Coordinates of C-alpha atoms in Angstrom, one line a residue:
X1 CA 0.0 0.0 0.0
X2 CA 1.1 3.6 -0.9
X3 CA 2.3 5.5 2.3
X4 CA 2.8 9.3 0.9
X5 CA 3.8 11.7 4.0
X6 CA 4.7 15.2 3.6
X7 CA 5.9 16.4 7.2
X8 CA 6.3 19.8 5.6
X9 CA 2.4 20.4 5.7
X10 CA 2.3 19.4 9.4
X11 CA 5.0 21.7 10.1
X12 CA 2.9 24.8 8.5
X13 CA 0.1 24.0 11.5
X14 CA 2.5 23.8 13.9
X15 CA 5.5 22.7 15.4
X16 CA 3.7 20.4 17.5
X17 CA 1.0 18.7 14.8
X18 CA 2.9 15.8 14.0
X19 CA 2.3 12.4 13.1
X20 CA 1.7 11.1 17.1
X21 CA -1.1 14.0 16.9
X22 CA -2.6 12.5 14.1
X23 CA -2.7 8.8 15.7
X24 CA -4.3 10.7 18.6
X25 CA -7.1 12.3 16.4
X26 CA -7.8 8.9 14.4
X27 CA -7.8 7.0 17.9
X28 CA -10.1 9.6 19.0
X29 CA -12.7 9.7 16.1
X30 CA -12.6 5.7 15.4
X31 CA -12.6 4.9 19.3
X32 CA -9.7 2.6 18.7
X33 CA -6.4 2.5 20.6
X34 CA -3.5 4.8 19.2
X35 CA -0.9 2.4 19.1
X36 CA -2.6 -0.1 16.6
X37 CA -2.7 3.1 14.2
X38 CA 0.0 3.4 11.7
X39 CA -0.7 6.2 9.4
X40 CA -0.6 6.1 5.6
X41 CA -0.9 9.9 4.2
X42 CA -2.4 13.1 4.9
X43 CA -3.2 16.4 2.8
X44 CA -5.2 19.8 3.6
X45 CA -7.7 21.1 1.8
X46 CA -7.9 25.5 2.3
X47 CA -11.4 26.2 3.4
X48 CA -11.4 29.7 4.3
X49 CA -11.9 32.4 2.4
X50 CA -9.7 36.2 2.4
X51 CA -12.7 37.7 4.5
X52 CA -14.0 34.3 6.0
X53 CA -10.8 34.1 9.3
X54 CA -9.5 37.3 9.9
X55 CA -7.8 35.2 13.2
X56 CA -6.7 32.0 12.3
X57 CA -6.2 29.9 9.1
X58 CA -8.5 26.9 9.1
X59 CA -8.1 24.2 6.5
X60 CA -9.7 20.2 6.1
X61 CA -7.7 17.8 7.1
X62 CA -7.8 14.4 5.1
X63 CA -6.1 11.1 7.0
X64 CA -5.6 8.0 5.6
X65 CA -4.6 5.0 8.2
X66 CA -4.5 1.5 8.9
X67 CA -5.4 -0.2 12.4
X68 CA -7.1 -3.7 12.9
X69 CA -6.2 -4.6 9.4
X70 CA -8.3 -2.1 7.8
X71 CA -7.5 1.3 6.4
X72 CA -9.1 3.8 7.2
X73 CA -10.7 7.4 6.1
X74 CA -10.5 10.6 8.8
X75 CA -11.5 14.2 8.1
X76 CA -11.2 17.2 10.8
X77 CA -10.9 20.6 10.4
X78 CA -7.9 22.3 11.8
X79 CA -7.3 26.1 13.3
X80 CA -4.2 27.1 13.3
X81 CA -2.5 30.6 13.4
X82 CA -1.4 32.7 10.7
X83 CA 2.3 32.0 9.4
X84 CA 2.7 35.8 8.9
X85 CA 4.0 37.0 12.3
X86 CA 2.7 40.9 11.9
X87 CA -0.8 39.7 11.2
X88 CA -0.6 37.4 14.4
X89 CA 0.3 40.2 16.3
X90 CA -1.8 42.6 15.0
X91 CA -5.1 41.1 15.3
X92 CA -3.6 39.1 18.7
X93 CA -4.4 35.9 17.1
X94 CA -2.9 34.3 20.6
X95 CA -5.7 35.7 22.6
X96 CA -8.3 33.9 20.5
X97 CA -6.9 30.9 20.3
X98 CA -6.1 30.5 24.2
X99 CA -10.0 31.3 24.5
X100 CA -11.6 28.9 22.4
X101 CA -8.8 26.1 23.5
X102 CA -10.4 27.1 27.2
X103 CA -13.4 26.8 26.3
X104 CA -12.9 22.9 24.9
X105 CA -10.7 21.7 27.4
X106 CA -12.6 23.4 31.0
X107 CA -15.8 24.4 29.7
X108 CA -17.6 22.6 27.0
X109 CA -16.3 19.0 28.7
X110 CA -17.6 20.1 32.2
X111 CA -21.2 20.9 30.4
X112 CA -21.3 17.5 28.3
X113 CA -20.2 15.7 31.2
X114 CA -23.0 17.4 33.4
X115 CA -25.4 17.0 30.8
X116 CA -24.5 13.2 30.9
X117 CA -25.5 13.1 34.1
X118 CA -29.2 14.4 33.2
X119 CA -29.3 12.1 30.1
X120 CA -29.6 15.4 28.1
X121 CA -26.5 15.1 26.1
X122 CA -27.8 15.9 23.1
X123 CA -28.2 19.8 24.2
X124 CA -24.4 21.0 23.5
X125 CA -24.7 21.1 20.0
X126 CA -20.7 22.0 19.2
X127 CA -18.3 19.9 17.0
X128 CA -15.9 17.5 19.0
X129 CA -12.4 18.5 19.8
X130 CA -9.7 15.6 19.2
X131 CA -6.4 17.5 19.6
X132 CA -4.6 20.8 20.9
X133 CA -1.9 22.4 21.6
X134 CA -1.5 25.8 23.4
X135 CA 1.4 28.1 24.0
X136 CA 0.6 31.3 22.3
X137 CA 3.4 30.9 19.3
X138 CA 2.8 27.4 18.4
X139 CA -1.3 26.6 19.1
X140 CA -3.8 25.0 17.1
X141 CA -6.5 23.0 17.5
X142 CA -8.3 19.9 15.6
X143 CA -11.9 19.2 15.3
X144 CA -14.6 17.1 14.1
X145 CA -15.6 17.7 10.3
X146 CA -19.7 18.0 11.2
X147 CA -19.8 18.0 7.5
X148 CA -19.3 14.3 7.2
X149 CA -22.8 14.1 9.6
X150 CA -24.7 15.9 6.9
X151 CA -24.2 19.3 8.4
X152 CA -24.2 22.6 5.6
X153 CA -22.9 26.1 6.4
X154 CA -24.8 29.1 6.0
X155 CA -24.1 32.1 4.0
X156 CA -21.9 35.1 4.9
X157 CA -23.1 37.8 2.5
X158 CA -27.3 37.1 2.6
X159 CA -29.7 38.1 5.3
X160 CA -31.3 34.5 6.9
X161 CA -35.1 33.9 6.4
X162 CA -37.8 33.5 9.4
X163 CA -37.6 29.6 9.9
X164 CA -33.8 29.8 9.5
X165 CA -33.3 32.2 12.2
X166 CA -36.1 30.4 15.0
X167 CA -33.9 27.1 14.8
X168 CA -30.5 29.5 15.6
X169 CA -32.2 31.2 18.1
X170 CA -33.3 28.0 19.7
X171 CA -30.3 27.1 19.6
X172 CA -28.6 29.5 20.9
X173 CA -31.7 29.7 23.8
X174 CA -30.3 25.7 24.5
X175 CA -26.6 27.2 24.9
X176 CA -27.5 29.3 27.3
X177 CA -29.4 27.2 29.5
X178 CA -26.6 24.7 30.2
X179 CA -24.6 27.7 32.0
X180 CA -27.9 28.9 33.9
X181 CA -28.4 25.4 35.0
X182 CA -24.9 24.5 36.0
X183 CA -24.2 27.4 37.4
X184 CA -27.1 26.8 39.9
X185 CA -26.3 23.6 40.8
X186 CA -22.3 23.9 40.4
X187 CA -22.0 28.1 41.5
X188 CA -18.5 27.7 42.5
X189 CA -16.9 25.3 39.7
X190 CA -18.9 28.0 37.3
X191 CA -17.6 30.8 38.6
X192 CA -14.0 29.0 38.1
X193 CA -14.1 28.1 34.6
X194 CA -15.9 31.5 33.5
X195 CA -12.7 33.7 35.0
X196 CA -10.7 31.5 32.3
X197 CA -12.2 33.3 29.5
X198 CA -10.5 36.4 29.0
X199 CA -12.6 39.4 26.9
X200 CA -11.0 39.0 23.7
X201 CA -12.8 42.3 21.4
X202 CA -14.2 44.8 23.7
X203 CA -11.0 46.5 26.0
X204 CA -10.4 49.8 27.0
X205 CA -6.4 49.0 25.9
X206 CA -7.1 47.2 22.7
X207 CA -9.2 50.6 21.5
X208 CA -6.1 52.5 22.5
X209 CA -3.5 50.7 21.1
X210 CA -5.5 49.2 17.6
X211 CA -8.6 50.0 17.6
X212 CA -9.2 53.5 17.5
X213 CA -9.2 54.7 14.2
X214 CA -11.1 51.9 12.8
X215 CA -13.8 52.4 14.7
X216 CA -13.8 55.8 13.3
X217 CA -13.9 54.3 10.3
X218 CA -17.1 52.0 11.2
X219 CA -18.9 55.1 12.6
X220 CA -17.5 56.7 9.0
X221 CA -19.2 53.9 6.8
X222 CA -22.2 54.4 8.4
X223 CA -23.0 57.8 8.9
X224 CA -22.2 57.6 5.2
X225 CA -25.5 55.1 4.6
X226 CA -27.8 57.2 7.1
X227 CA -26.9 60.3 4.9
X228 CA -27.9 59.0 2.3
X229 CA -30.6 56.4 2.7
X230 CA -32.1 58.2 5.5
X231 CA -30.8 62.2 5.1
X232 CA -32.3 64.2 8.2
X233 CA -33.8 61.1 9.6
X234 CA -34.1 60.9 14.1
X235 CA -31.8 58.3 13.9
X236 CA -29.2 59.8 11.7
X237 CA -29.9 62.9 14.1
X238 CA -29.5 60.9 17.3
X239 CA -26.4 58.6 16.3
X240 CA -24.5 61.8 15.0
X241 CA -25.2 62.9 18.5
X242 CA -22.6 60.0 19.3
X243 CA -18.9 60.3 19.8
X244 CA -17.9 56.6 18.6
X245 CA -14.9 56.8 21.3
X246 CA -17.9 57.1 24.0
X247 CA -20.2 53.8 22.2
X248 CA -17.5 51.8 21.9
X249 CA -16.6 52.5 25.8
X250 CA -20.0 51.3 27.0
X251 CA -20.0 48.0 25.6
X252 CA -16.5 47.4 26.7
X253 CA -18.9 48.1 30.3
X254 CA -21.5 45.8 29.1
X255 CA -18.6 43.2 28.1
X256 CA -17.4 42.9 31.1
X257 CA -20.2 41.7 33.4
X258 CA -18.2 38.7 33.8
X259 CA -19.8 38.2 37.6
X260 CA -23.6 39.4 37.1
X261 CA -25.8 36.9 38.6
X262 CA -27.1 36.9 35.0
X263 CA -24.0 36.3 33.2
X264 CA -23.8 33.0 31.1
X265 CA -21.2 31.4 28.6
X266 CA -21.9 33.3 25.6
X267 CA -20.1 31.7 21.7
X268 CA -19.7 36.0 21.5
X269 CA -19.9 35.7 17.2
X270 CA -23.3 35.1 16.8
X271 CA -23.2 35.3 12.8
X272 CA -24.4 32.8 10.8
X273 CA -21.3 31.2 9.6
X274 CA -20.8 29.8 13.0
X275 CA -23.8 28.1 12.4
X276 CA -24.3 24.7 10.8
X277 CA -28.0 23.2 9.8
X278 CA -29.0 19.8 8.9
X279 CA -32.1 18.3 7.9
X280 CA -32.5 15.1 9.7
X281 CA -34.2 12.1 8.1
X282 CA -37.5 12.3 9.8
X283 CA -37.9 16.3 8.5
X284 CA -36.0 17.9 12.0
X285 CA -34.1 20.9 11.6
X286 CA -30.9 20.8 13.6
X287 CA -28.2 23.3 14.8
X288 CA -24.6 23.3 15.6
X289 CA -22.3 25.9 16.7
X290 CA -19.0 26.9 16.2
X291 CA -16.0 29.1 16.7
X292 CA -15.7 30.1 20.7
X293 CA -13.0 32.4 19.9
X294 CA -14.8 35.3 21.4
X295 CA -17.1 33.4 24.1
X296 CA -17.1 35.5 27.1
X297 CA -18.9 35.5 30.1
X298 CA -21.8 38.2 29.5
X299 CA -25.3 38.3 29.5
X300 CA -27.2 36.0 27.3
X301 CA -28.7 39.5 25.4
X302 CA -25.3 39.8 23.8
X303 CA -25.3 36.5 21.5
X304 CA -28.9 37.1 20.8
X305 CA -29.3 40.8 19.5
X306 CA -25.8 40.5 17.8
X307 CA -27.2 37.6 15.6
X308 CA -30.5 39.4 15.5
X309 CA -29.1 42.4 14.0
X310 CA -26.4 40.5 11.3
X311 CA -28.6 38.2 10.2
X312 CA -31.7 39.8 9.1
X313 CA -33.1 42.6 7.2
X314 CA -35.7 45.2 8.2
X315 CA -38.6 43.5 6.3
X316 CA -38.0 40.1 8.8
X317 CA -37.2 42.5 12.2
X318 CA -40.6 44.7 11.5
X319 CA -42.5 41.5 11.5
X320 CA -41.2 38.9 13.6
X321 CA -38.3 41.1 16.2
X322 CA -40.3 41.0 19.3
X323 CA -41.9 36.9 18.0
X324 CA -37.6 36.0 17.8
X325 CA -37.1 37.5 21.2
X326 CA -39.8 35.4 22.6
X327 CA -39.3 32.2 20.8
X328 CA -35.8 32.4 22.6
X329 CA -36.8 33.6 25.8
X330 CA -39.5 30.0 25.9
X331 CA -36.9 27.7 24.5
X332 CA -34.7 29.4 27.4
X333 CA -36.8 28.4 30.2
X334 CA -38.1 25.0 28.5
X335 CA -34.8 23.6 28.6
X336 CA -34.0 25.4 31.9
X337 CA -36.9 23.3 33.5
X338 CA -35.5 20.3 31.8
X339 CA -32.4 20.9 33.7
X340 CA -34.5 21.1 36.9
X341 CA -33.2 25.0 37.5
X342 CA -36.6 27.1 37.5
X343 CA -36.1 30.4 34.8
X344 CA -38.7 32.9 37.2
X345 CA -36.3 32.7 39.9
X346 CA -33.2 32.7 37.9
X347 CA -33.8 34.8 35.1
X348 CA -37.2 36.0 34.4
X349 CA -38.9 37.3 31.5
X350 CA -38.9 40.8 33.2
X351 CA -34.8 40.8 34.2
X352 CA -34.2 39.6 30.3
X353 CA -36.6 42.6 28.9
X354 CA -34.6 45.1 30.8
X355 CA -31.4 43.7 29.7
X356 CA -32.4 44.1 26.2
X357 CA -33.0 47.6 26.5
X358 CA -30.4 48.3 28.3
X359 CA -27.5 45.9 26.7
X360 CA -28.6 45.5 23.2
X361 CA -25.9 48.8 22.1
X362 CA -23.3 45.7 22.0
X363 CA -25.7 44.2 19.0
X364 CA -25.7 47.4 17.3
X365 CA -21.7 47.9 17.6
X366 CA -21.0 45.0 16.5
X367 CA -22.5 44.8 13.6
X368 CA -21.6 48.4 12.9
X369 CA -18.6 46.1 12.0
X370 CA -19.7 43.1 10.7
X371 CA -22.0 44.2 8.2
X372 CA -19.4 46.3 6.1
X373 CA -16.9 43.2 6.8
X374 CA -19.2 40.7 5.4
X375 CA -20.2 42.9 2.6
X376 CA -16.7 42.9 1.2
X377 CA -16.7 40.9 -1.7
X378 CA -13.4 38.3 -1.6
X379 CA -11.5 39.9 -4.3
X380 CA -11.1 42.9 -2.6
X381 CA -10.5 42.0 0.8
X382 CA -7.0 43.0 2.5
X383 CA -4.5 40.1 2.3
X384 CA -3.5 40.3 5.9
X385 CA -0.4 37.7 5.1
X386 CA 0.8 40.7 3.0
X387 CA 1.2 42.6 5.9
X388 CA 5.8 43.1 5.5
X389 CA 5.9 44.9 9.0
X390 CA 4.5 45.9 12.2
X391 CA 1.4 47.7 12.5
X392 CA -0.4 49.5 15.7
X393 CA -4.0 50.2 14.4
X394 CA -6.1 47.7 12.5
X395 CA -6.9 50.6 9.9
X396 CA -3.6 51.4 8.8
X397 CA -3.7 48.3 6.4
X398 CA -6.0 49.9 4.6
X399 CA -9.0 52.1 4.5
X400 CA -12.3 50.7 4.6
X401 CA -14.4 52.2 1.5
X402 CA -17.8 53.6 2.4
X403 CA -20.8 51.2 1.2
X404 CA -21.5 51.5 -2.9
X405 CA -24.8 49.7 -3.1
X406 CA -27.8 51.3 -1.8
X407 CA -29.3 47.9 -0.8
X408 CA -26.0 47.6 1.4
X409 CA -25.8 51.2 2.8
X410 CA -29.6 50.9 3.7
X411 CA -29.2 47.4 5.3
X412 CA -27.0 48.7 7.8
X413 CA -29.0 52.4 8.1
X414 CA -31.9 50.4 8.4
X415 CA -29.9 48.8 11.9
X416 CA -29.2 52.2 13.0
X417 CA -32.9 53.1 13.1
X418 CA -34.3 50.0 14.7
X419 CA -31.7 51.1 17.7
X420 CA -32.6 54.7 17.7
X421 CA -36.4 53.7 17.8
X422 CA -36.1 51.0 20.6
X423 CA -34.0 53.3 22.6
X424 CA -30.6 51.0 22.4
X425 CA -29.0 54.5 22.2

């Protein structure tokens, strides 16, 4: 049989994915012991686009082995960090990775093993994690291809449609209420594992150091689109009224609520490709989540108006805004009961009103950056492994232009005025 190993390839994930990481990962996903694995080949497959990881590069991993007299077939998807070491530092591709590593190794296996224990396993809806490593120059970190169990991404650019956004928001309700319900019956061991995350986006010292100036640039783009989708509009008036310095401070206030009685695990990046759907065999629509690169420990508001306000348009939001926030609010405290922790006493449909008005500003700056980010098409994004030297804010790479289509300037106007009119700002 043909045995064809590049070690170079390895070597570009890390110094540490060699071939003993890949017997672990085939051991792991066949459930067979490592050292009857001797492996035949590998080779990576790119599967992110310019805009797609700003942080990491992520690529498919194809292994071929043999164990037991039988070769076999693995594919996993692998994170690693950028080669270029400018971009690394820039974007402080370190910090991301130590999070989402975290929140495999301490958080996510202390939920499925709790959830085990209530024969509710099926609840943490995340891909499996096989192999890490974790030092801040060398880290990466290997996990299950959910496409091989008929899971599909969903699109970047286009807003999602009604159904599509009840089964996220469902999931995203079932997310949450694993930390409510652990966190009442384990308070202390909670409390422990949620100080591991560190905030990773919103920080009084990453705005001064590299993050200044393109959040002028944010606040640029879009007072462009109010101007002129909406000219002399209340809410071009009111968020005018707005120095973006003074915005950006008060969700980096909201951000770090790490020890409100209300604060939960949040995935932080609530956009819909860190989603996955699959349509099971008997007609059921299921959910999966990825990228923790950004989880924090917030209030659940954060994940939900973020994804509210990236992922639909203000034809779905006039109709069905207040129906979403509901839908999630019951699938909350359904799975909250199932968990045997009671949502009136914990958090009650009152307590998450108020924290919608009074958090949602985190949705609306957010996507005050991922809109015009996701907008871009591929061709002209910045090639951040251009990058020849060291750079201290994220817009001197290069200027964000201000939206060209009208549908796109009035897509993100159009989240501007929903805020103003609810009173986010």
């Amino acid at each position: 049989m043909e045995i064809n190993k590049d070690f170079d390839l390895l070597k570009k994930v890390s110094a540490y994915f060699d071939e003993n990481t890949l017997r672990k990962i085939v051991a792991e996903e066949k459930s067979i012991d490592k050292s009857d694995i001797e492996i035949l080949s590998w080779n990576f497959e790119k599967i992110s686009g310019k805009g797609d990881n700003y942080l990491s590069v992520v690529d498919r991993l194809f292994i071929k082995s043999r164990a037991q007299q039988k070769t076999l077939e693995t594919r996993i998807i692998v994170k690693s960090m950028p080669e270029n070491v400018f971009r690394r530092k820039l974007l402080r591709s370190a910090e991301y990775f130590r999070n989402e590593i975290i929140f495999y190794t301490e958080i996510s296996r202390r939920f499925s093993k709790y959830l085990k224990s209530k024969g509710q396993a099926q609840l943490l809806s995340i891909p499996l994690c096989f192999a890490y490593h974790l030092d801040g120059d060398n880290d990466f970190i290997a996990l299950q291809d959910v496409t091989d169990l008929g899971f599909s991404p969903i699109s970047r650019h286009a807003c999602l449609n009604y159904e599509e956004c009840k089964y996220i928001i469902e999931a995203i309700a079932q997310f949450h209420a694993i930390s409510f319900a652990y966190k009442n019956e384990h308070r202390e061991e909670f409390e422990r594992i949620a100080s591991l995350l560190n905030e990773t986006f919103y920080r009084e010292d990453i705005f001064e150091t590299s993050f200044k100036c393109f959040n002028d640039d944010l606040f640029r783009i879009a007072r462009d689109a109010l101007a002129k989708e909406y000219p002399g509009s209340k809410g071009e008036k009111v968020f005018n009224s707005y120095e973006p310095d003074k915005l950006y401070k008060k969700v980096v206030d909201i951000c770090a609520k790490k020890d409100a009685e209300t604060s939960v695990i949040s995935q932080g990046d609530t956009w819909a490709p860190n989603f996955m759907m699959r349509r099971t065999k008997h007609g059921k629509t299921e959910i999966l989540i990825l990228d923790f690169q950004i989880a924090r420990c917030a209030s659940p508001v954060l994940d939900v108006v973020f994804f509210i306000y990236q992922c639909t348009d203000k034809k779905l939001r006039d109709r069905y805004y207040d129906t979403l926030l509901k839908e999630y609010y019951d699938i909350l405290t359904k799975t909250m009961k199932l968990l045997g922790t009671d949502a009136d006493v914990h958090y009650s449909w009152e307590t998450f009103q108020k924290e919608v008005k009074e958090q949602s500003l985190y949705g609306l700056m957010f996507a005050l950056m991922n809109v015009p980010l996701s907008l871009i098409p591929e061709n002209a994004v910045f090639d951040l492994d251009s990058i020849k030297e060291e750079v201290s804010d994220i817009a001197d790479l290069d200027t964000l232009p201000n939206l060209e289509k009208a549908e796109d300037r009035q897509r993100l106007a159009d989240i501007i005025l929903h805020a103003v009119e609810k009173e986010f700002i």
